[in-house]
GROMACS .gro file of C-alpha atoms in nm:
model
  375
    1UNK     CA    1  -5.549   8.354   6.426
    2UNK     CA    2  -5.474   8.556   6.738
    3UNK     CA    3  -5.125   8.681   6.650
    4UNK     CA    4  -5.234   8.789   6.318
    5UNK     CA    5  -4.971   8.583   6.143
    6UNK     CA    6  -5.042   8.453   5.792
    7UNK     CA    7  -4.958   8.110   5.687
    8UNK     CA    8  -4.711   8.260   5.424
    9UNK     CA    9  -4.503   8.424   5.692
   10UNK     CA   10  -4.632   8.764   5.631
   11UNK     CA   11  -4.673   9.038   5.876
   12UNK     CA   12  -4.987   9.204   5.734
   13UNK     CA   13  -5.246   9.017   5.928
   14UNK     CA   14  -5.335   8.750   5.650
   15UNK     CA   15  -5.410   9.001   5.397
   16UNK     CA   16  -5.416   8.868   5.055
   17UNK     CA   17  -5.122   8.982   4.854
   18UNK     CA   18  -5.219   9.215   4.584
   19UNK     CA   19  -5.018   9.371   4.287
   20UNK     CA   20  -5.096   9.718   4.441
   21UNK     CA   21  -4.901   9.609   4.756
   22UNK     CA   22  -4.590   9.530   4.538
   23UNK     CA   23  -4.572   9.183   4.713
   24UNK     CA   24  -4.573   8.835   4.556
   25UNK     CA   25  -4.765   8.536   4.683
   26UNK     CA   26  -4.446   8.400   4.861
   27UNK     CA   27  -4.385   8.706   5.096
   28UNK     CA   28  -4.144   8.916   4.860
   29UNK     CA   29  -4.226   9.202   4.687
   30UNK     CA   30  -4.134   9.268   4.352
   31UNK     CA   31  -3.924   9.560   4.439
   32UNK     CA   32  -3.672   9.316   4.618
   33UNK     CA   33  -3.555   9.064   4.368
   34UNK     CA   34  -3.423   8.727   4.467
   35UNK     CA   35  -3.054   8.715   4.486
   36UNK     CA   36  -3.023   8.350   4.425
   37UNK     CA   37  -3.254   8.365   4.142
   38UNK     CA   38  -3.033   8.352   3.813
   39UNK     CA   39  -3.056   8.650   3.623
   40UNK     CA   40  -3.066   8.635   3.244
   41UNK     CA   41  -2.710   8.555   3.097
   42UNK     CA   42  -2.593   8.428   3.442
   43UNK     CA   43  -2.516   8.062   3.554
   44UNK     CA   44  -2.712   7.911   3.836
   45UNK     CA   45  -2.535   7.814   4.154
   46UNK     CA   46  -2.598   7.431   4.115
   47UNK     CA   47  -2.418   7.445   3.767
   48UNK     CA   48  -2.129   7.630   3.906
   49UNK     CA   49  -2.113   7.372   4.180
   50UNK     CA   50  -2.101   7.081   3.915
   51UNK     CA   51  -1.842   7.271   3.718
   52UNK     CA   52  -1.629   7.316   4.016
   53UNK     CA   53  -1.651   6.974   4.138
   54UNK     CA   54  -1.547   6.852   3.794
   55UNK     CA   55  -1.246   7.081   3.799
   56UNK     CA   56  -1.143   6.964   4.146
   57UNK     CA   57  -1.180   6.604   4.058
   58UNK     CA   58  -0.933   6.639   3.755
   59UNK     CA   59  -0.697   6.856   3.960
   60UNK     CA   60  -0.745   7.180   3.789
   61UNK     CA   61  -0.825   7.354   4.122
   62UNK     CA   62  -1.092   7.605   4.153
   63UNK     CA   63  -1.274   7.792   4.431
   64UNK     CA   64  -1.514   7.503   4.525
   65UNK     CA   65  -1.253   7.247   4.626
   66UNK     CA   66  -1.337   6.865   4.677
   67UNK     CA   67  -1.517   6.675   4.943
   68UNK     CA   68  -1.339   6.747   5.262
   69UNK     CA   69  -1.038   6.922   5.072
   70UNK     CA   70  -0.907   7.251   5.066
   71UNK     CA   71  -1.039   7.462   4.811
   72UNK     CA   72  -0.803   7.540   4.501
   73UNK     CA   73  -0.616   7.206   4.544
   74UNK     CA   74  -0.650   6.889   4.331
   75UNK     CA   75  -0.763   6.576   4.504
   76UNK     CA   76  -0.728   6.191   4.421
   77UNK     CA   77  -0.432   5.957   4.392
   78UNK     CA   78  -0.354   6.056   4.025
   79UNK     CA   79  -0.477   6.418   4.067
   80UNK     CA   80  -0.126   6.548   4.118
   81UNK     CA   81  -0.018   6.427   3.782
   82UNK     CA   82  -0.304   6.617   3.608
   83UNK     CA   83  -0.470   6.479   3.270
   84UNK     CA   84  -0.150   6.462   3.094
   85UNK     CA   85  -0.005   6.248   3.347
   86UNK     CA   86  -0.308   6.015   3.356
   87UNK     CA   87  -0.264   5.981   2.977
   88UNK     CA   88   0.096   5.906   2.999
   89UNK     CA   89   0.025   5.639   3.273
   90UNK     CA   90  -0.242   5.466   3.077
   91UNK     CA   91  -0.040   5.456   2.759
   92UNK     CA   92   0.275   5.328   2.959
   93UNK     CA   93   0.064   5.044   3.098
   94UNK     CA   94  -0.069   4.942   2.744
   95UNK     CA   95   0.287   4.952   2.626
   96UNK     CA   96   0.409   4.732   2.906
   97UNK     CA   97   0.134   4.468   2.843
   98UNK     CA   98   0.224   4.466   2.455
   99UNK     CA   99   0.564   4.359   2.554
  100UNK     CA  100   0.450   3.979   2.640
  101UNK     CA  101   0.293   3.751   2.397
  102UNK     CA  102   0.215   3.383   2.422
  103UNK     CA  103   0.289   3.116   2.163
  104UNK     CA  104   0.115   2.783   2.170
  105UNK     CA  105   0.274   2.443   2.167
  106UNK     CA  106   0.192   2.397   1.779
  107UNK     CA  107   0.299   2.745   1.682
  108UNK     CA  108   0.572   2.967   1.613
  109UNK     CA  109   0.604   3.335   1.596
  110UNK     CA  110   0.835   3.576   1.387
  111UNK     CA  111   0.911   3.901   1.551
  112UNK     CA  112   0.936   4.209   1.344
  113UNK     CA  113   1.093   4.545   1.433
  114UNK     CA  114   0.940   4.838   1.232
  115UNK     CA  115   0.832   4.575   0.986
  116UNK     CA  116   1.183   4.407   0.941
  117UNK     CA  117   1.235   4.039   1.047
  118UNK     CA  118   1.432   4.027   1.381
  119UNK     CA  119   1.415   3.651   1.497
  120UNK     CA  120   1.163   3.354   1.533
  121UNK     CA  121   1.043   3.220   1.850
  122UNK     CA  122   0.903   2.887   1.979
  123UNK     CA  123   0.614   2.805   2.202
  124UNK     CA  124   0.588   2.957   2.547
  125UNK     CA  125   0.587   3.297   2.718
  126UNK     CA  126   0.790   3.554   2.520
  127UNK     CA  127   0.902   3.917   2.547
  128UNK     CA  128   0.952   4.180   2.279
  129UNK     CA  129   0.982   4.556   2.266
  130UNK     CA  130   0.645   4.724   2.312
  131UNK     CA  131   0.434   4.803   2.005
  132UNK     CA  132   0.466   4.961   1.768
  133UNK     CA  133   0.848   4.898   1.790
  134UNK     CA  134   0.810   4.526   1.751
  135UNK     CA  135   0.518   4.322   1.639
  136UNK     CA  136   0.470   3.942   1.600
  137UNK     CA  137   0.313   3.713   1.351
  138UNK     CA  138   0.212   3.373   1.477
  139UNK     CA  139   0.139   3.066   1.279
  140UNK     CA  140   0.095   2.691   1.333
  141UNK     CA  141   0.393   2.516   1.227
  142UNK     CA  142   0.342   2.161   1.384
  143UNK     CA  143   0.007   2.109   1.241
  144UNK     CA  144  -0.054   1.923   0.919
  145UNK     CA  145  -0.300   2.137   0.720
  146UNK     CA  146  -0.534   2.025   0.426
  147UNK     CA  147  -0.597   2.185   0.099
  148UNK     CA  148  -0.845   2.060  -0.139
  149UNK     CA  149  -0.805   2.117  -0.511
  150UNK     CA  150  -1.075   2.042  -0.762
  151UNK     CA  151  -1.454   2.126  -0.806
  152UNK     CA  152  -1.566   2.296  -1.117
  153UNK     CA  153  -1.220   2.341  -1.283
  154UNK     CA  154  -1.103   1.986  -1.207
  155UNK     CA  155  -1.127   1.853  -1.575
  156UNK     CA  156  -0.759   1.786  -1.711
  157UNK     CA  157  -0.603   1.653  -2.043
  158UNK     CA  158  -0.429   1.328  -2.050
  159UNK     CA  159  -0.130   1.217  -2.244
  160UNK     CA  160  -0.368   1.023  -2.485
  161UNK     CA  161  -0.582   1.322  -2.555
  162UNK     CA  162  -0.886   1.232  -2.313
  163UNK     CA  163  -1.041   1.430  -2.033
  164UNK     CA  164  -1.034   1.311  -1.680
  165UNK     CA  165  -1.213   1.468  -1.368
  166UNK     CA  166  -0.985   1.480  -1.080
  167UNK     CA  167  -1.030   1.615  -0.720
  168UNK     CA  168  -0.737   1.575  -0.479
  169UNK     CA  169  -0.621   1.679  -0.128
  170UNK     CA  170  -0.278   1.816  -0.020
  171UNK     CA  171  -0.142   1.755   0.325
  172UNK     CA  172   0.115   2.012   0.407
  173UNK     CA  173   0.277   2.198   0.713
  174UNK     CA  174   0.496   2.506   0.753
  175UNK     CA  175   0.855   2.415   0.787
  176UNK     CA  176   1.021   2.753   0.775
  177UNK     CA  177   0.788   3.035   0.925
  178UNK     CA  178   1.027   3.323   0.803
  179UNK     CA  179   0.998   3.207   0.437
  180UNK     CA  180   0.636   3.116   0.468
  181UNK     CA  181   0.571   3.470   0.575
  182UNK     CA  182   0.815   3.677   0.371
  183UNK     CA  183   0.932   3.496   0.061
  184UNK     CA  184   0.570   3.418  -0.106
  185UNK     CA  185   0.284   3.655  -0.127
  186UNK     CA  186  -0.012   3.464  -0.021
  187UNK     CA  187   0.143   3.124   0.033
  188UNK     CA  188  -0.195   2.952   0.069
  189UNK     CA  189  -0.288   3.069  -0.286
  190UNK     CA  190   0.047   2.979  -0.425
  191UNK     CA  191   0.028   2.628  -0.276
  192UNK     CA  192  -0.311   2.568  -0.426
  193UNK     CA  193  -0.177   2.689  -0.769
  194UNK     CA  194   0.139   2.480  -0.771
  195UNK     CA  195  -0.072   2.172  -0.680
  196UNK     CA  196  -0.296   2.218  -0.968
  197UNK     CA  197  -0.017   2.294  -1.203
  198UNK     CA  198   0.182   1.987  -1.084
  199UNK     CA  199  -0.132   1.751  -1.118
  200UNK     CA  200  -0.204   1.880  -1.464
  201UNK     CA  201   0.172   1.817  -1.585
  202UNK     CA  202   0.166   1.470  -1.435
  203UNK     CA  203  -0.172   1.377  -1.588
  204UNK     CA  204  -0.058   1.526  -1.916
  205UNK     CA  205   0.227   1.270  -1.922
  206UNK     CA  206   0.008   0.995  -1.852
  207UNK     CA  207  -0.260   0.786  -2.005
  208UNK     CA  208  -0.633   0.812  -1.900
  209UNK     CA  209  -0.663   0.424  -1.813
  210UNK     CA  210  -0.352   0.431  -1.609
  211UNK     CA  211  -0.479   0.739  -1.417
  212UNK     CA  212  -0.811   0.610  -1.310
  213UNK     CA  213  -0.719   0.247  -1.259
  214UNK     CA  214  -0.353   0.110  -1.185
  215UNK     CA  215  -0.139   0.420  -1.166
  216UNK     CA  216  -0.320   0.623  -0.900
  217UNK     CA  217  -0.059   0.578  -0.643
  218UNK     CA  218   0.220   0.665  -0.869
  219UNK     CA  219   0.046   0.973  -0.986
  220UNK     CA  220   0.006   1.117  -0.631
  221UNK     CA  221   0.377   1.027  -0.545
  222UNK     CA  222   0.478   1.211  -0.886
  223UNK     CA  223   0.262   1.525  -0.794
  224UNK     CA  224   0.403   1.535  -0.439
  225UNK     CA  225   0.762   1.533  -0.545
  226UNK     CA  226   0.677   1.788  -0.820
  227UNK     CA  227   0.516   2.019  -0.580
  228UNK     CA  228   0.797   2.002  -0.327
  229UNK     CA  229   1.048   2.080  -0.586
  230UNK     CA  230   0.845   2.396  -0.704
  231UNK     CA  231   0.775   2.520  -0.349
  232UNK     CA  232   1.147   2.488  -0.258
  233UNK     CA  233   1.249   2.688  -0.546
  234UNK     CA  234   1.009   2.946  -0.447
  235UNK     CA  235   1.141   2.925  -0.072
  236UNK     CA  236   0.783   2.899   0.025
  237UNK     CA  237   0.861   2.737   0.373
  238UNK     CA  238   0.607   2.458   0.301
  239UNK     CA  239   0.668   2.072   0.348
  240UNK     CA  240   0.420   1.852   0.148
  241UNK     CA  241   0.343   1.566   0.358
  242UNK     CA  242   0.107   1.369   0.106
  243UNK     CA  243  -0.126   1.414  -0.196
  244UNK     CA  244  -0.441   1.197  -0.182
  245UNK     CA  245  -0.636   1.136  -0.483
  246UNK     CA  246  -1.016   1.186  -0.399
  247UNK     CA  247  -1.152   1.126  -0.730
  248UNK     CA  248  -1.028   1.049  -1.099
  249UNK     CA  249  -1.307   0.949  -1.328
  250UNK     CA  250  -1.386   1.010  -1.694
  251UNK     CA  251  -1.626   1.319  -1.723
  252UNK     CA  252  -1.987   1.273  -1.687
  253UNK     CA  253  -2.153   1.182  -2.021
  254UNK     CA  254  -2.219   0.896  -2.249
  255UNK     CA  255  -1.868   0.769  -2.207
  256UNK     CA  256  -1.884   0.713  -1.847
  257UNK     CA  257  -2.046   0.355  -1.880
  258UNK     CA  258  -1.785   0.263  -2.119
  259UNK     CA  259  -1.498   0.366  -1.900
  260UNK     CA  260  -1.649   0.200  -1.617
  261UNK     CA  261  -1.654  -0.107  -1.824
  262UNK     CA  262  -1.280  -0.068  -1.917
  263UNK     CA  263  -1.213  -0.006  -1.558
  264UNK     CA  264  -1.394  -0.330  -1.469
  265UNK     CA  265  -1.235  -0.529  -1.743
  266UNK     CA  266  -0.896  -0.387  -1.641
  267UNK     CA  267  -0.941  -0.496  -1.278
  268UNK     CA  268  -1.079  -0.846  -1.393
  269UNK     CA  269  -0.767  -0.851  -1.595
  270UNK     CA  270  -0.545  -0.782  -1.312
  271UNK     CA  271  -0.729  -1.053  -1.102
  272UNK     CA  272  -0.672  -1.313  -1.372
  273UNK     CA  273  -0.318  -1.219  -1.411
  274UNK     CA  274  -0.280  -1.260  -1.021
  275UNK     CA  275  -0.441  -1.604  -1.040
  276UNK     CA  276  -0.224  -1.697  -1.316
  277UNK     CA  277   0.093  -1.587  -1.136
  278UNK     CA  278  -0.035  -1.772  -0.833
  279UNK     CA  279  -0.050  -2.091  -1.034
  280UNK     CA  280   0.265  -2.032  -1.218
  281UNK     CA  281   0.440  -1.995  -0.857
  282UNK     CA  282   0.293  -2.332  -0.772
  283UNK     CA  283   0.357  -2.538  -1.075
  284UNK     CA  284   0.688  -2.399  -1.223
  285UNK     CA  285   0.883  -2.496  -0.904
  286UNK     CA  286   0.743  -2.841  -0.898
  287UNK     CA  287   0.838  -2.878  -1.258
  288UNK     CA  288   1.186  -2.769  -1.210
  289UNK     CA  289   1.216  -3.007  -0.927
  290UNK     CA  290   1.083  -3.293  -1.145
  291UNK     CA  291   1.337  -3.186  -1.416
  292UNK     CA  292   1.634  -3.182  -1.173
  293UNK     CA  293   1.542  -3.537  -1.050
  294UNK     CA  294   1.525  -3.661  -1.435
  295UNK     CA  295   1.864  -3.521  -1.493
  296UNK     CA  296   2.013  -3.656  -1.181
  297UNK     CA  297   1.853  -4.019  -1.282
  298UNK     CA  298   1.996  -3.981  -1.629
  299UNK     CA  299   2.324  -3.885  -1.496
  300UNK     CA  300   2.330  -4.190  -1.282
  301UNK     CA  301   2.226  -4.417  -1.555
  302UNK     CA  302   2.484  -4.267  -1.779
  303UNK     CA  303   2.750  -4.342  -1.525
  304UNK     CA  304   2.635  -4.698  -1.470
  305UNK     CA  305   2.617  -4.773  -1.852
  306UNK     CA  306   2.957  -4.643  -1.903
  307UNK     CA  307   3.110  -4.823  -1.624
  308UNK     CA  308   2.944  -5.153  -1.744
  309UNK     CA  309   3.096  -5.085  -2.075
  310UNK     CA  310   3.424  -5.019  -1.942
  311UNK     CA  311   3.397  -5.345  -1.742
  312UNK     CA  312   3.311  -5.538  -2.053
  313UNK     CA  313   3.565  -5.380  -2.259
  314UNK     CA  314   3.845  -5.459  -1.982
  315UNK     CA  315   3.686  -5.817  -1.963
  316UNK     CA  316   3.731  -5.854  -2.345
  317UNK     CA  317   4.090  -5.742  -2.342
  318UNK     CA  318   4.167  -5.994  -2.064
  319UNK     CA  319   4.001  -6.271  -2.268
  320UNK     CA  320   4.180  -6.148  -2.568
  321UNK     CA  321   4.510  -6.170  -2.397
  322UNK     CA  322   4.423  -6.519  -2.272
  323UNK     CA  323   4.317  -6.628  -2.625
  324UNK     CA  324   4.647  -6.497  -2.762
  325UNK     CA  325   4.837  -6.693  -2.539
  326UNK     CA  326   4.644  -7.020  -2.560
  327UNK     CA  327   4.380  -7.011  -2.835
  328UNK     CA  328   4.267  -7.380  -2.839
  329UNK     CA  329   4.193  -7.370  -2.464
  330UNK     CA  330   4.037  -7.047  -2.457
  331UNK     CA  331   3.813  -7.134  -2.744
  332UNK     CA  332   3.711  -7.455  -2.577
  333UNK     CA  333   3.632  -7.278  -2.256
  334UNK     CA  334   3.432  -7.008  -2.431
  335UNK     CA  335   3.218  -7.278  -2.601
  336UNK     CA  336   3.156  -7.441  -2.284
  337UNK     CA  337   3.049  -7.130  -2.096
  338UNK     CA  338   2.827  -7.036  -2.388
  339UNK     CA  339   2.663  -7.380  -2.392
  340UNK     CA  340   2.611  -7.353  -2.016
  341UNK     CA  341   2.460  -7.021  -2.046
  342UNK     CA  342   2.233  -7.126  -2.327
  343UNK     CA  343   2.104  -7.451  -2.156
  344UNK     CA  344   2.095  -7.323  -1.805
  345UNK     CA  345   1.703  -7.227  -1.824
  346UNK     CA  346   1.610  -7.535  -2.050
  347UNK     CA  347   1.466  -7.845  -1.918
  348UNK     CA  348   1.693  -8.134  -1.921
  349UNK     CA  349   1.653  -8.520  -1.941
  350UNK     CA  350   1.975  -8.723  -1.902
  351UNK     CA  351   1.953  -9.090  -2.053
  352UNK     CA  352   2.208  -9.353  -1.959
  353UNK     CA  353   2.296  -9.508  -2.303
  354UNK     CA  354   2.473  -9.816  -2.115
  355UNK     CA  355   2.149  -9.922  -1.943
  356UNK     CA  356   2.014 -10.141  -2.244
  357UNK     CA  357   1.763 -10.101  -2.509
  358UNK     CA  358   1.427 -10.222  -2.336
  359UNK     CA  359   1.391  -9.988  -2.069
  360UNK     CA  360   1.494  -9.632  -2.113
  361UNK     CA  361   1.628  -9.517  -1.790
  362UNK     CA  362   1.641  -9.146  -1.736
  363UNK     CA  363   1.700  -8.907  -1.460
  364UNK     CA  364   1.428  -8.616  -1.414
  365UNK     CA  365   1.651  -8.340  -1.321
  366UNK     CA  366   1.379  -8.087  -1.365
  367UNK     CA  367   1.153  -8.235  -1.126
  368UNK     CA  368   1.431  -8.289  -0.877
  369UNK     CA  369   1.512  -7.945  -0.915
  370UNK     CA  370   1.149  -7.808  -0.838
  371UNK     CA  371   1.109  -8.051  -0.543
  372UNK     CA  372   1.428  -7.922  -0.407
  373UNK     CA  373   1.310  -7.562  -0.429
  374UNK     CA  374   0.990  -7.640  -0.283
  375UNK     CA  375   1.154  -7.799   0.027
   0.00000   0.00000   0.00000
């Protein structure tokens, strides 16, 4: 190189740096330390820039300043409030959002102020004081819910000292959300306990055959009424809609077949009773109609006979009066009428006694009568 300049920027004509010369390979001597190089125990310039930028972003000022800003003044829309102001603004936003709550069409909500009941609200968009001043409890009040009772502990003692295996379902809904939330601790558990207790009481008053055959409907109705009465006494806020008996059988074992035979026989008995009742409903009205007709005929015969007897009696009295007035004439007339009545159906031959003894003249009145009838 003609200008005797080294590629390292030195002025010593490309001489190799040596320890004796007191220069390092980068053109700087050991006797002149680098001002930008951090000393032990000092912070580097880049780290100071990062810290300064962080302070500037959060508004605590500093010597560096933000991008394009003046040093020593905070930057950004919220930087003027400081960290505490930002915290207050975020908290206020959260509290504002907590004042609005939504209730579905099938639900209701109770509003609590510091844990004390204040009001009940219906479906829709509702407002309240921000949390934690007021809180809400939302439950479905227009939905029929189902609770099944039974399983392993479904064996119950009947009134005739038998065992019956029962599973049943309770359909219910909340009719007073305030009572449902505050009056009973764990209302779902209370409902299950009340249902099982009511079923055991009703079954305990019934016989096994009735519970598993003909009295199933009556049993469910009695359990529903007893449950409702008990829950109302507890102010549970629950309306029992229906109790459905899913299973009512004798316990598994040797007696199952016997009980099934009893059930079949009972059902057959009910069938025969129904058939007999149908026949009874057909025959009894017909028999009652015939009896009424016979009675009417008898009454008519009675009236006719009595009327005839009364007519004969009146006729006899009239004849008696005539006989009393003229006994000979009346007696002769009675004789003639009797002879006429007796000989009326007999064949008669009339002989003429004055006609002589050789030839017997007679008049065949019977033949003449038949010919007259034929013509």
